[in-house]
Amino acid sequence: MIDRWEDDNKSFLSLSIKQRVFPTIYGGITGDLLGVPVEFK
């Protein structure tokens, strides 16, 4: 039960990190390609 909870917590943490990091990376790349400054806050 505890191990299961820790796994869920880790996957949730990595998911939130991905949701926070990837839009910034892809947004920056897309902004550079379009020549438009794109910022995610």
Tab-separated table of C-alpha atoms in Angstrom:
chain	number	residue	atom	x	y	z
A	1	MET	CA	0.000	0.000	0.000
A	2	ILE	CA	2.789	2.413	0.954
A	3	ASP	CA	4.906	1.373	-2.050
A	4	ARG	CA	1.892	1.872	-4.312
A	5	TRP	CA	1.387	5.360	-2.877
A	6	GLU	CA	5.045	6.260	-3.412
A	7	ASP	CA	4.898	5.070	-7.027
A	8	ASP	CA	1.799	7.186	-7.671
A	9	ASN	CA	3.485	10.149	-6.019
A	10	LYS	CA	6.635	9.771	-8.141
A	11	SER	CA	4.694	9.359	-11.389
A	12	PHE	CA	2.536	12.368	-10.504
A	13	LEU	CA	5.647	14.399	-9.725
A	14	SER	CA	7.394	13.457	-12.988
A	15	LEU	CA	4.155	14.145	-14.881
A	16	SER	CA	3.832	17.632	-13.401
A	17	ILE	CA	7.505	18.274	-14.208
A	18	LYS	CA	6.956	17.162	-17.811
A	19	GLN	CA	3.857	19.353	-18.096
A	20	ARG	CA	5.871	22.284	-16.796
A	21	VAL	CA	9.104	21.710	-18.771
A	22	PHE	CA	7.953	20.447	-22.170
A	23	PRO	CA	5.587	23.356	-22.996
A	24	THR	CA	8.439	25.733	-22.192
A	25	ILE	CA	10.889	23.883	-24.456
A	26	TYR	CA	8.479	23.336	-27.345
A	27	GLY	CA	6.974	26.790	-26.889
A	28	GLY	CA	10.436	28.334	-27.089
A	29	ILE	CA	11.301	26.317	-30.213
A	30	THR	CA	7.985	27.173	-31.868
A	31	GLY	CA	8.424	30.832	-30.932
A	32	ASP	CA	11.918	30.865	-32.444
A	33	LEU	CA	10.684	29.237	-35.650
A	34	LEU	CA	7.808	31.705	-35.963
A	35	GLY	CA	9.950	34.636	-34.859
A	36	VAL	CA	7.461	35.357	-32.088
A	37	PRO	CA	8.427	35.484	-28.409
A	38	VAL	CA	6.441	32.808	-26.600
A	39	GLU	CA	6.542	32.582	-22.826
A	40	PHE	CA	4.913	30.142	-20.448
A	41	LYS	CA	4.488	31.221	-16.858
